[in-house]
Amino acid sequence: MAFTTEERYRAYADWSPEYIEKIKKNTESSPWRTNFHIETPHGLLNDPNGFSYFNGKWTLFYQYFPFGAAHGLKSWVHTESTDLVHFEETGTVLYPDTPLDSHGAYSGSAMEFGDKLFLFYTGNVRDENWVRHPYQIGALMDKDGKIEKIDKILIDQPEDTTDHFRDPQIFNYKGQYYAIVGGQNLDKKGIVKLYKAENNDYLNWTLIGDLDFANDMTAYMMECPNIAFVGDQPILLYCPQGLDKEVLDYGNIYPNMYKIGQSFDPENATIVEPGELINLDYGFECYATQAFNAPDGRTLSVSWLALPDVEYPTDAFDYQGCLSLVKELTIKDGKLYQYPVEAITSLRTEAQPFSNQETTNNVYELDLTIPANSKTELVLFANKENKGLTLTLDTENGIITVDRKDCGQAFALDFGTSRSCSIDKAETSASIFIDKSVFEIFINKGEKVFSGRVFPDADQTGIAITAGNPTGTYYHLDYGRKTN
Ligand code: FRU
């Protein structure tokens, strides 16, 4: 169903319980519901929000429009976890219900202060002329999930940005709280603003300046900027919408990129000696990644596995979007690695040597070794004719390609059906997580990542080795949840 503006911004209370029941049933009937990835009971999920540790648990919210597969009046849904693998939705939400967030509780971050979780987010407000006013605002969540909003604008729209100014991330650097906010300057170029919490008071922010990270100034908007540290090195992750492909080529409608700096100089709003711009994920779906420094010392991230302005086959079932697995970020030899947290191995049940397999339930993990100087081709979600998601691992020429053109329902065709990246010409490992309609492929334990969605036909449940001689292990995974 195509949503009108009136429907997208209709008050939550004005949707009938019968309507919600109807779309919920439709969503439940989808053949593509994930087993171990977070998705919604109905409606649209987008960015991960407020990824944090609070009250002895991992806390993760997501952006939500409950009434169908559309971007409309957004709220936050709360989930929590004790292992970063099993997440439970509590239903607690941050609603768009005040004059400071009347048209959406947009993306943001969270940080524990005392016995409360501070939520720092964008209140999206439209006035009677539909002019947008972005307010960076806050709320406090207590241990019972009760939310109390802070009735004050914490950061107002600066004079040198347009109304595209959003997605505040609070972070701690050497005991001082800072925040970055994504924006668009008056020349319509994407920038990131850096703020400091005066006396470490999260209600009192002052501008330090535009973050200097050798911004190429070709994007028109930076969505969802995040800074996380590995040791002393800052990683800036961000979504530069409209980034010039001559600066760095990418296949998706909007990219999610990163740079690693040598150090962070907050007084001068500078990422010192930023490295080259690199694509965070070479697959088809990965956006709005949030990263944070966990109290246990790990640097963790989670991504939205869908993209803005793309239609998905699940739209017909009144839902869209899922979150990635939680990944740990490390730096080795100056390179970023992203790999699912160790606890993901707790999903493994039976292990078998890897081989052709006619039927799987499309819920499994593969841990493969691809010999040097070889060309391996695998088809996942394969039917009897070996049509499915094709993965070519060419260690002779140093290139990996993922092609989804023969995998069930086609979508996002304007952006092509295959993605590639280069690798070293050497023995290569591939760790592959398959979940009904999601794939996450980690090359060399996370040196390169391909994430994406596919919507296979009912008979696409096999694995075929169509070239080469990969070796390794197939693991059944069991999350403890039944899926269609
Ligand atoms: C990114 C984004 C954010 C915004 C949110 C609204 O996908 O556009 O910039 O805060 O989604 O849902």
Tab-separated table of C-alpha atoms and ligand atoms in Angstrom:
chain	number	residue	atom	x	y	z
A	1	MET	CA	0.000	0.000	0.000
A	2	ALA	CA	1.292	3.471	-0.871
A	3	PHE	CA	1.069	5.795	2.095
A	4	THR	CA	-0.150	9.370	1.765
A	5	THR	CA	1.498	12.105	3.805
A	6	GLU	CA	-1.604	12.216	5.994
A	7	GLU	CA	-1.244	8.490	6.722
A	8	ARG	CA	2.457	8.690	7.342
A	9	TYR	CA	1.987	11.410	9.965
A	10	ARG	CA	-1.346	10.275	11.402
A	11	ALA	CA	-1.376	10.176	15.213
A	12	TYR	CA	-0.607	6.729	16.666
A	13	ALA	CA	-3.933	6.720	18.552
A	14	ASP	CA	-5.883	7.168	15.326
A	15	TRP	CA	-4.935	3.766	13.891
A	16	SER	CA	-7.481	1.135	14.856
A	17	PRO	CA	-6.553	-2.055	16.736
A	18	GLU	CA	-8.249	-4.025	13.927
A	19	TYR	CA	-5.941	-2.475	11.345
A	20	ILE	CA	-2.878	-3.291	13.452
A	21	GLU	CA	-4.068	-6.857	14.012
A	22	LYS	CA	-4.578	-7.225	10.262
A	23	ILE	CA	-1.068	-6.076	9.290
A	24	LYS	CA	0.479	-8.091	12.130
A	25	LYS	CA	-1.138	-11.276	10.756
A	26	ASN	CA	0.061	-10.391	7.284
A	27	THR	CA	3.615	-9.909	8.559
A	28	GLU	CA	3.486	-13.247	10.387
A	29	SER	CA	2.563	-14.982	7.134
A	30	SER	CA	5.750	-13.842	5.379
A	31	PRO	CA	8.040	-16.673	4.201
A	32	TRP	CA	11.077	-14.450	4.860
A	33	ARG	CA	10.853	-13.759	8.602
A	34	THR	CA	14.336	-13.871	10.117
A	35	ASN	CA	15.264	-16.319	12.830
A	36	PHE	CA	18.183	-14.704	14.693
A	37	HIS	CA	18.119	-11.109	13.425
A	38	ILE	CA	16.064	-8.335	15.010
A	39	GLU	CA	13.029	-7.338	12.967
A	40	THR	CA	9.643	-5.812	13.737
A	41	PRO	CA	6.338	-7.549	14.510
A	42	HIS	CA	4.888	-5.299	11.747
A	43	GLY	CA	5.779	-1.984	10.155
A	44	LEU	CA	9.137	-0.499	9.246
A	45	LEU	CA	12.399	-0.749	11.164
A	46	ASN	CA	15.255	1.553	10.274
A	47	ASP	CA	18.300	2.828	12.166
A	48	PRO	CA	19.670	1.189	15.293
A	49	ASN	CA	19.431	3.742	18.105
A	50	GLY	CA	20.783	4.146	21.625
A	51	PHE	CA	23.119	1.145	21.526
A	52	SER	CA	24.483	1.079	25.072
A	53	TYR	CA	24.930	-0.818	28.330
A	54	PHE	CA	22.429	0.013	31.056
A	55	ASN	CA	21.363	-1.565	34.296
A	56	GLY	CA	23.571	-4.591	33.695
A	57	LYS	CA	22.133	-5.288	30.226
A	58	TRP	CA	22.857	-4.492	26.616
A	59	THR	CA	20.330	-1.979	25.353
A	60	LEU	CA	19.445	-1.463	21.737
A	61	PHE	CA	16.578	0.525	20.274
A	62	TYR	CA	15.443	0.831	16.681
A	63	GLN	CA	13.661	3.485	14.642
A	64	TYR	CA	10.096	2.412	14.033
A	65	PHE	CA	7.036	3.230	11.966
A	66	PRO	CA	4.432	0.695	13.160
A	67	PHE	CA	1.707	1.023	10.530
A	68	GLY	CA	3.254	-0.488	7.414
A	69	ALA	CA	6.329	-0.557	5.209
A	70	ALA	CA	6.772	3.208	4.971
A	71	HIS	CA	8.830	5.988	6.517
A	72	GLY	CA	6.441	8.074	8.619
A	73	LEU	CA	6.008	9.210	12.188
A	74	LYS	CA	8.971	7.525	13.882
A	75	SER	CA	9.362	6.249	17.436
A	76	TRP	CA	11.981	4.151	19.241
A	77	VAL	CA	11.403	0.520	20.198
A	78	HIS	CA	13.457	-0.907	23.063
A	79	THR	CA	15.181	-4.280	23.098
A	80	GLU	CA	17.593	-5.714	25.639
A	81	SER	CA	20.031	-8.570	25.820
A	82	THR	CA	22.387	-10.295	28.199
A	83	ASP	CA	24.609	-11.821	25.496
A	84	LEU	CA	24.418	-9.462	22.474
A	85	VAL	CA	22.879	-12.319	20.471
A	86	HIS	CA	19.433	-12.915	21.982
A	87	PHE	CA	17.501	-9.644	22.110
A	88	GLU	CA	14.143	-9.280	23.745
A	89	GLU	CA	11.756	-6.542	22.711
A	90	THR	CA	10.209	-4.961	25.797
A	91	GLY	CA	7.773	-2.773	23.922
A	92	THR	CA	8.980	0.337	25.697
A	93	VAL	CA	9.013	3.118	23.173
A	94	LEU	CA	9.971	6.713	22.878
A	95	TYR	CA	6.920	8.238	21.243
A	96	PRO	CA	6.731	11.390	19.096
A	97	ASP	CA	4.340	13.021	21.546
A	98	THR	CA	5.615	16.487	22.515
A	99	PRO	CA	5.959	19.831	20.701
A	100	LEU	CA	9.703	19.125	20.452
A	101	ASP	CA	9.324	15.811	18.584
A	102	SER	CA	5.836	16.037	17.107
A	103	HIS	CA	6.810	14.666	13.674
A	104	GLY	CA	9.160	11.930	14.757
A	105	ALA	CA	11.529	10.777	17.473
A	106	TYR	CA	14.452	10.475	15.073
A	107	SER	CA	17.772	8.737	15.537
A	108	GLY	CA	20.169	9.167	18.425
A	109	SER	CA	22.323	7.557	21.051
A	110	ALA	CA	22.264	6.650	24.743
A	111	MET	CA	24.543	6.723	27.766
A	112	GLU	CA	24.054	5.516	31.336
A	113	PHE	CA	24.152	8.248	34.016
A	114	GLY	CA	23.539	7.071	37.580
A	115	ASP	CA	20.475	4.847	37.546
A	116	LYS	CA	19.059	6.374	34.332
A	117	LEU	CA	19.728	5.938	30.661
A	118	PHE	CA	20.052	9.295	28.900
A	119	LEU	CA	18.598	9.156	25.370
A	120	PHE	CA	19.939	11.867	23.083
A	121	TYR	CA	17.901	12.122	19.892
A	122	THR	CA	16.497	14.376	17.201
A	123	GLY	CA	13.015	15.761	17.598
A	124	ASN	CA	11.696	16.194	14.093
A	125	VAL	CA	9.134	18.995	14.053
A	126	ARG	CA	7.166	20.438	11.142
A	127	ASP	CA	5.363	23.743	11.581
A	128	GLU	CA	2.045	24.733	9.988
A	129	ASN	CA	3.893	25.556	6.731
A	130	TRP	CA	5.562	22.129	6.815
A	131	VAL	CA	8.921	23.808	7.539
A	132	ARG	CA	11.189	21.417	9.431
A	133	HIS	CA	12.717	22.302	12.815
A	134	PRO	CA	15.279	19.769	13.985
A	135	TYR	CA	15.807	19.825	17.742
A	136	GLN	CA	18.465	17.776	19.516
A	137	ILE	CA	16.622	16.750	22.656
A	138	GLY	CA	16.764	14.218	25.462
A	139	ALA	CA	14.868	11.795	27.648
A	140	LEU	CA	15.688	9.662	30.669
A	141	MET	CA	14.698	6.032	30.871
A	142	ASP	CA	14.580	4.381	34.288
A	143	LYS	CA	15.230	0.736	35.168
A	144	ASP	CA	11.573	-0.134	34.630
A	145	GLY	CA	11.662	1.276	31.125
A	146	LYS	CA	9.680	4.376	32.076
A	147	ILE	CA	10.595	7.364	29.961
A	148	GLU	CA	10.668	10.958	31.146
A	149	LYS	CA	11.354	13.570	28.508
A	150	ILE	CA	13.592	16.554	29.179
A	151	ASP	CA	11.502	19.577	28.331
A	152	LYS	CA	14.248	21.653	26.756
A	153	ILE	CA	16.154	21.914	23.472
A	154	LEU	CA	19.657	20.667	24.198
A	155	ILE	CA	21.155	21.713	20.863
A	156	ASP	CA	19.310	24.010	18.489
A	157	GLN	CA	19.816	24.242	14.731
A	158	PRO	CA	23.046	26.216	14.130
A	159	GLU	CA	22.867	29.320	11.912
A	160	ASP	CA	25.219	27.769	9.394
A	161	THR	CA	23.228	24.600	8.716
A	162	THR	CA	19.970	23.888	6.942
A	163	ASP	CA	17.133	21.948	8.562
A	164	HIS	CA	19.100	18.764	7.843
A	165	PHE	CA	20.732	18.540	11.246
A	166	ARG	CA	20.256	15.338	13.210
A	167	ASP	CA	21.373	12.061	14.803
A	168	PRO	CA	23.339	13.164	17.911
A	169	GLN	CA	25.862	10.695	19.276
A	170	ILE	CA	27.121	11.161	22.830
A	171	PHE	CA	30.494	9.625	23.641
A	172	ASN	CA	33.078	9.726	26.349
A	173	TYR	CA	36.687	10.556	25.549
A	174	LYS	CA	39.132	10.513	28.451
A	175	GLY	CA	36.418	11.254	30.988
A	176	GLN	CA	34.825	14.151	29.081
A	177	TYR	CA	31.472	13.852	27.277
A	178	TYR	CA	31.223	15.027	23.682
A	179	ALA	CA	28.560	14.779	21.019
A	180	ILE	CA	28.625	14.838	17.245
A	181	VAL	CA	25.643	15.733	15.074
A	182	GLY	CA	25.293	15.207	11.312
A	183	GLY	CA	24.264	18.112	9.150
A	184	GLN	CA	24.187	20.041	5.920
A	185	ASN	CA	25.840	23.458	5.628
A	186	LEU	CA	24.359	26.417	3.753
A	187	ASP	CA	26.231	25.359	0.574
A	188	LYS	CA	24.253	22.101	0.870
A	189	LYS	CA	27.329	20.063	1.803
A	190	GLY	CA	27.460	17.386	4.497
A	191	ILE	CA	29.320	18.247	7.686
A	192	VAL	CA	29.647	16.935	11.249
A	193	LYS	CA	29.453	19.282	14.259
A	194	LEU	CA	31.314	18.551	17.485
A	195	TYR	CA	29.979	19.655	20.898
A	196	LYS	CA	31.265	19.405	24.435
A	197	ALA	CA	29.205	18.843	27.606
A	198	GLU	CA	30.126	21.768	29.909
A	199	ASN	CA	31.176	20.409	33.310
A	200	ASN	CA	30.207	17.031	31.892
A	201	ASP	CA	26.558	18.031	32.195
A	202	TYR	CA	24.566	16.347	29.437
A	203	LEU	CA	22.002	19.146	29.591
A	204	ASN	CA	24.582	21.814	28.716
A	205	TRP	CA	26.288	21.589	25.337
A	206	THR	CA	28.630	24.074	23.670
A	207	LEU	CA	29.822	23.964	20.093
A	208	ILE	CA	33.504	23.276	19.500
A	209	GLY	CA	33.275	23.437	15.700
A	210	ASP	CA	32.901	21.503	12.482
A	211	LEU	CA	34.766	18.226	12.869
A	212	ASP	CA	37.897	18.188	10.721
A	213	PHE	CA	38.330	14.706	9.277
A	214	ALA	CA	39.582	15.720	5.794
A	215	ASN	CA	35.969	15.904	4.641
A	216	ASP	CA	35.954	15.763	0.834
A	217	MET	CA	32.875	18.046	0.890
A	218	THR	CA	31.082	16.186	-1.905
A	219	ALA	CA	28.204	14.691	0.119
A	220	TYR	CA	25.054	16.772	0.588
A	221	MET	CA	24.257	15.342	4.027
A	222	MET	CA	26.027	13.272	6.683
A	223	GLU	CA	23.553	10.998	8.373
A	224	CYS	CA	24.270	9.053	11.531
A	225	PRO	CA	27.889	10.011	12.306
A	226	ASN	CA	29.498	7.936	15.065
A	227	ILE	CA	32.886	8.025	16.725
A	228	ALA	CA	34.174	4.939	18.510
A	229	PHE	CA	37.670	4.221	19.706
A	230	VAL	CA	39.879	1.203	19.342
A	231	GLY	CA	42.639	1.920	21.832
A	232	ASP	CA	43.451	5.568	21.196
A	233	GLN	CA	42.455	5.490	17.545
A	234	PRO	CA	39.135	7.078	16.598
A	235	ILE	CA	36.987	5.457	13.938
A	236	LEU	CA	34.512	7.851	12.355
A	237	LEU	CA	31.591	5.992	10.777
A	238	TYR	CA	29.082	7.988	8.767
A	239	CYS	CA	26.638	7.963	5.880
A	240	PRO	CA	27.677	10.600	3.338
A	241	GLN	CA	24.576	10.904	1.154
A	242	GLY	CA	25.429	11.947	-2.387
A	243	LEU	CA	29.156	11.231	-1.968
A	244	ASP	CA	30.870	11.719	-5.342
A	245	LYS	CA	31.708	8.287	-6.786
A	246	GLU	CA	34.983	9.751	-8.059
A	247	VAL	CA	36.030	10.171	-4.435
A	248	LEU	CA	35.170	6.530	-3.789
A	249	ASP	CA	32.998	4.214	-5.836
A	250	TYR	CA	30.051	2.443	-4.190
A	251	GLY	CA	27.043	0.499	-5.407
A	252	ASN	CA	24.235	1.337	-3.002
A	253	ILE	CA	21.845	4.267	-3.163
A	254	TYR	CA	23.561	5.755	-0.086
A	255	PRO	CA	26.872	4.549	1.332
A	256	ASN	CA	28.025	3.874	4.888
A	257	MET	CA	31.712	4.789	5.074
A	258	TYR	CA	34.472	5.177	7.642
A	259	LYS	CA	37.871	6.675	8.317
A	260	ILE	CA	40.368	5.685	10.990
A	261	GLY	CA	42.366	8.476	12.621
A	262	GLN	CA	45.655	8.275	14.486
A	263	SER	CA	44.230	10.194	17.440
A	264	PHE	CA	41.442	12.556	18.453
A	265	ASP	CA	42.052	16.223	19.295
A	266	PRO	CA	38.723	17.459	20.667
A	267	GLU	CA	39.919	20.976	21.527
A	268	ASN	CA	40.594	21.530	17.830
A	269	ALA	CA	37.662	19.391	16.668
A	270	THR	CA	40.070	17.213	14.733
A	271	ILE	CA	40.478	13.584	13.820
A	272	VAL	CA	44.270	13.640	13.579
A	273	GLU	CA	45.806	12.119	10.428
A	274	PRO	CA	42.628	10.558	9.109
A	275	GLY	CA	43.239	7.553	6.881
A	276	GLU	CA	41.581	6.975	3.530
A	277	LEU	CA	37.824	6.824	3.121
A	278	ILE	CA	36.697	3.178	3.103
A	279	ASN	CA	33.389	1.450	2.426
A	280	LEU	CA	32.217	-0.161	5.673
A	281	ASP	CA	30.365	-2.941	3.866
A	282	TYR	CA	30.648	-4.131	0.258
A	283	GLY	CA	27.195	-5.715	0.191
A	284	PHE	CA	23.794	-4.399	-0.792
A	285	GLU	CA	22.340	-3.363	2.550
A	286	CYS	CA	24.170	-1.666	5.392
A	287	TYR	CA	23.342	1.770	6.726
A	288	ALA	CA	23.212	3.988	9.798
A	289	THR	CA	25.724	1.823	11.669
A	290	GLN	CA	26.037	2.701	15.356
A	291	ALA	CA	29.220	1.962	17.252
A	292	PHE	CA	30.130	2.505	20.874
A	293	ASN	CA	32.787	1.725	23.426
A	294	ALA	CA	31.317	-0.859	25.768
A	295	PRO	CA	32.240	-0.852	29.454
A	296	ASP	CA	33.892	-4.268	29.022
A	297	GLY	CA	36.467	-2.695	26.693
A	298	ARG	CA	35.041	-3.953	23.418
A	299	THR	CA	34.135	-1.646	20.534
A	300	LEU	CA	30.758	-2.823	19.259
A	301	SER	CA	28.647	-1.949	16.251
A	302	VAL	CA	25.296	-2.778	14.717
A	303	SER	CA	23.865	-1.773	11.343
A	304	TRP	CA	20.514	-1.369	9.662
A	305	LEU	CA	20.270	-3.979	6.877
A	306	ALA	CA	18.131	-1.959	4.493
A	307	LEU	CA	18.423	1.435	2.844
A	308	PRO	CA	16.319	4.568	2.675
A	309	ASP	CA	14.280	5.091	-0.501
A	310	VAL	CA	14.320	1.418	-1.530
A	311	GLU	CA	11.277	-0.846	-1.787
A	312	TYR	CA	11.555	-4.394	-0.473
A	313	PRO	CA	9.523	-7.522	-1.312
A	314	THR	CA	8.437	-7.687	2.344
A	315	ASP	CA	6.501	-4.435	1.827
A	316	ALA	CA	3.662	-6.647	0.568
A	317	PHE	CA	3.626	-8.205	4.047
A	318	ASP	CA	3.441	-4.786	5.748
A	319	TYR	CA	6.971	-4.815	7.177
A	320	GLN	CA	10.504	-3.880	6.204
A	321	GLY	CA	14.043	-3.854	7.592
A	322	CYS	CA	16.153	-5.755	10.090
A	323	LEU	CA	19.277	-5.149	12.133
A	324	SER	CA	22.630	-6.849	11.566
A	325	LEU	CA	24.349	-9.106	14.045
A	326	VAL	CA	26.295	-7.199	16.684
A	327	LYS	CA	29.866	-6.906	15.463
A	328	GLU	CA	33.070	-6.300	17.371
A	329	LEU	CA	35.427	-3.753	15.825
A	330	THR	CA	39.184	-4.217	16.035
A	331	ILE	CA	42.169	-2.756	14.194
A	332	LYS	CA	44.915	-5.022	12.867
A	333	ASP	CA	47.847	-3.710	10.841
A	334	GLY	CA	46.018	-0.408	10.567
A	335	LYS	CA	42.911	-2.044	9.087
A	336	LEU	CA	39.415	-2.194	10.534
A	337	TYR	CA	37.965	-5.652	11.171
A	338	GLN	CA	34.283	-6.243	11.898
A	339	TYR	CA	33.195	-9.647	13.158
A	340	PRO	CA	30.137	-10.952	15.030
A	341	VAL	CA	30.616	-11.074	18.796
A	342	GLU	CA	32.014	-14.314	20.187
A	343	ALA	CA	28.651	-15.237	21.768
A	344	ILE	CA	27.233	-15.905	18.301
A	345	THR	CA	28.900	-19.335	18.508
A	346	SER	CA	26.330	-20.236	21.196
A	347	LEU	CA	23.772	-20.617	18.373
A	348	ARG	CA	25.714	-23.495	16.840
A	349	THR	CA	24.162	-26.890	17.263
A	350	GLU	CA	25.244	-29.604	14.893
A	351	ALA	CA	28.497	-29.279	12.910
A	352	GLN	CA	29.154	-31.087	9.611
A	353	PRO	CA	32.000	-30.979	7.119
A	354	PHE	CA	31.061	-28.496	4.385
A	355	SER	CA	29.680	-30.037	1.184
A	356	ASN	CA	26.870	-29.677	-1.329
A	357	GLN	CA	23.573	-29.819	0.475
A	358	GLU	CA	20.148	-30.099	-1.103
A	359	THR	CA	18.067	-28.705	1.660
A	360	THR	CA	18.781	-26.512	4.586
A	361	ASN	CA	16.329	-24.383	6.516
A	362	ASN	CA	18.361	-21.331	5.413
A	363	VAL	CA	19.457	-20.791	9.023
A	364	TYR	CA	23.125	-21.702	9.292
A	365	GLU	CA	26.740	-20.639	9.466
A	366	LEU	CA	29.604	-21.635	7.188
A	367	ASP	CA	33.221	-21.366	8.139
A	368	LEU	CA	35.224	-21.860	4.953
A	369	THR	CA	38.791	-21.822	3.734
A	370	ILE	CA	39.432	-20.958	0.101
A	371	PRO	CA	42.843	-22.095	-1.143
A	372	ALA	CA	45.244	-19.581	-2.701
A	373	ASN	CA	45.373	-19.425	-6.526
A	374	SER	CA	41.901	-20.825	-6.992
A	375	LYS	CA	38.468	-19.880	-8.159
A	376	THR	CA	35.631	-21.007	-5.943
A	377	GLU	CA	31.962	-20.523	-6.711
A	378	LEU	CA	29.201	-21.279	-4.253
A	379	VAL	CA	25.485	-20.922	-4.648
A	380	LEU	CA	23.588	-20.315	-1.427
A	381	PHE	CA	19.790	-20.388	-1.374
A	382	ALA	CA	20.261	-22.750	-4.328
A	383	ASN	CA	17.406	-24.488	-6.115
A	384	LYS	CA	17.782	-27.702	-8.130
A	385	GLU	CA	19.140	-25.720	-11.096
A	386	ASN	CA	21.774	-24.121	-8.842
A	387	LYS	CA	20.111	-20.719	-9.043
A	388	GLY	CA	20.453	-18.628	-5.942
A	389	LEU	CA	22.895	-16.221	-4.317
A	390	THR	CA	26.202	-16.710	-6.100
A	391	LEU	CA	29.435	-16.105	-4.280
A	392	THR	CA	32.642	-16.103	-6.310
A	393	LEU	CA	35.880	-16.161	-4.355
A	394	ASP	CA	38.756	-15.714	-6.780
A	395	THR	CA	42.059	-15.879	-4.948
A	396	GLU	CA	43.984	-16.000	-8.228
A	397	ASN	CA	42.915	-12.491	-9.253
A	398	GLY	CA	42.084	-11.279	-5.747
A	399	ILE	CA	38.397	-10.501	-6.148
A	400	ILE	CA	35.185	-11.496	-4.435
A	401	THR	CA	31.767	-11.090	-6.025
A	402	VAL	CA	28.291	-11.595	-4.621
A	403	ASP	CA	25.430	-11.766	-7.112
A	404	ARG	CA	21.762	-11.953	-6.125
A	405	LYS	CA	20.167	-11.758	-9.571
A	406	ASP	CA	18.891	-15.359	-9.475
A	407	CYS	CA	17.793	-15.369	-5.880
A	408	GLY	CA	14.020	-15.198	-5.636
A	409	GLN	CA	12.256	-11.866	-5.897
A	410	ALA	CA	14.124	-9.082	-7.617
A	411	PHE	CA	14.306	-5.621	-6.035
A	412	ALA	CA	16.464	-2.455	-6.025
A	413	LEU	CA	17.410	-3.271	-9.618
A	414	ASP	CA	18.410	0.345	-10.298
A	415	PHE	CA	21.475	-0.302	-8.175
A	416	GLY	CA	22.579	-3.533	-9.860
A	417	THR	CA	22.518	-7.119	-8.682
A	418	SER	CA	26.165	-7.741	-7.911
A	419	ARG	CA	28.840	-6.303	-5.619
A	420	SER	CA	32.600	-6.936	-5.601
A	421	CYS	CA	35.683	-6.085	-3.620
A	422	SER	CA	39.350	-6.854	-3.887
A	423	ILE	CA	41.266	-9.129	-1.542
A	424	ASP	CA	44.865	-10.240	-1.199
A	425	LYS	CA	45.845	-13.050	-3.559
A	426	ALA	CA	46.256	-15.608	-0.823
A	427	GLU	CA	44.398	-18.265	1.103
A	428	THR	CA	41.184	-16.600	2.230
A	429	SER	CA	38.555	-17.403	4.804
A	430	ALA	CA	34.836	-16.762	4.511
A	431	SER	CA	32.520	-16.852	7.521
A	432	ILE	CA	28.952	-16.795	6.312
A	433	PHE	CA	25.787	-16.299	8.352
A	434	ILE	CA	22.527	-17.148	6.600
A	435	ASP	CA	19.169	-16.335	8.144
A	436	LYS	CA	16.122	-16.922	5.918
A	437	SER	CA	16.451	-13.665	3.936
A	438	VAL	CA	19.668	-12.202	5.359
A	439	PHE	CA	23.281	-12.898	4.543
A	440	GLU	CA	26.315	-11.551	6.334
A	441	ILE	CA	29.629	-12.611	4.839
A	442	PHE	CA	32.890	-11.884	6.651
A	443	ILE	CA	36.039	-12.303	4.598
A	444	ASN	CA	39.240	-13.050	6.504
A	445	LYS	CA	37.414	-12.768	9.825
A	446	GLY	CA	36.020	-9.341	9.070
A	447	GLU	CA	38.616	-7.589	6.937
A	448	LYS	CA	35.902	-7.167	4.296
A	449	VAL	CA	32.162	-7.577	4.826
A	450	PHE	CA	29.221	-8.153	2.487
A	451	SER	CA	25.761	-7.798	4.042
A	452	GLY	CA	22.425	-7.931	2.336
A	453	ARG	CA	18.932	-9.258	1.895
A	454	VAL	CA	17.514	-11.786	-0.547
A	455	PHE	CA	13.944	-13.014	-0.831
A	456	PRO	CA	14.300	-16.591	-2.078
A	457	ASP	CA	11.643	-18.765	-3.662
A	458	ALA	CA	10.294	-21.668	-1.597
A	459	ASP	CA	12.556	-24.184	-3.364
A	460	GLN	CA	15.737	-22.149	-2.827
A	461	THR	CA	17.055	-23.968	0.215
A	462	GLY	CA	20.263	-25.646	-0.938
A	463	ILE	CA	23.989	-25.039	-1.025
A	464	ALA	CA	25.883	-25.886	-4.216
A	465	ILE	CA	29.621	-25.816	-4.799
A	466	THR	CA	29.786	-25.043	-8.517
A	467	ALA	CA	33.553	-24.447	-8.787
A	468	GLY	CA	36.662	-24.986	-6.717
A	469	ASN	CA	37.391	-26.900	-3.618
A	470	PRO	CA	36.517	-24.972	-0.483
A	471	THR	CA	36.819	-26.792	2.816
A	472	GLY	CA	35.310	-26.041	6.179
A	473	THR	CA	32.331	-26.536	8.428
A	474	TYR	CA	28.588	-26.152	8.173
A	475	TYR	CA	26.831	-25.362	11.457
A	476	HIS	CA	23.116	-25.571	12.091
A	477	LEU	CA	22.125	-22.540	14.128
A	478	ASP	CA	19.307	-22.551	16.637
A	479	TYR	CA	18.109	-19.349	18.259
A	480	GLY	CA	15.283	-21.115	20.017
A	481	ARG	CA	12.580	-19.527	17.932
A	482	LYS	CA	10.300	-21.048	15.321
A	483	THR	CA	10.116	-19.376	11.903
A	484	ASN	CA	7.968	-20.149	8.851
B	1	FRU	C1	18.805	7.581	8.548
B	1	FRU	C2	17.754	8.590	8.999
B	1	FRU	C3	18.299	9.502	10.063
B	1	FRU	C4	17.058	9.950	10.759
B	1	FRU	C5	16.214	8.694	10.742
B	1	FRU	C6	14.732	8.931	10.660
B	1	FRU	O1	18.246	6.448	8.002
B	1	FRU	O2	17.281	9.323	7.895
B	1	FRU	O3	19.102	10.559	9.567
B	1	FRU	O4	17.303	10.404	12.065
B	1	FRU	O5	16.642	7.958	9.622
B	1	FRU	O6	14.039	7.728	10.789
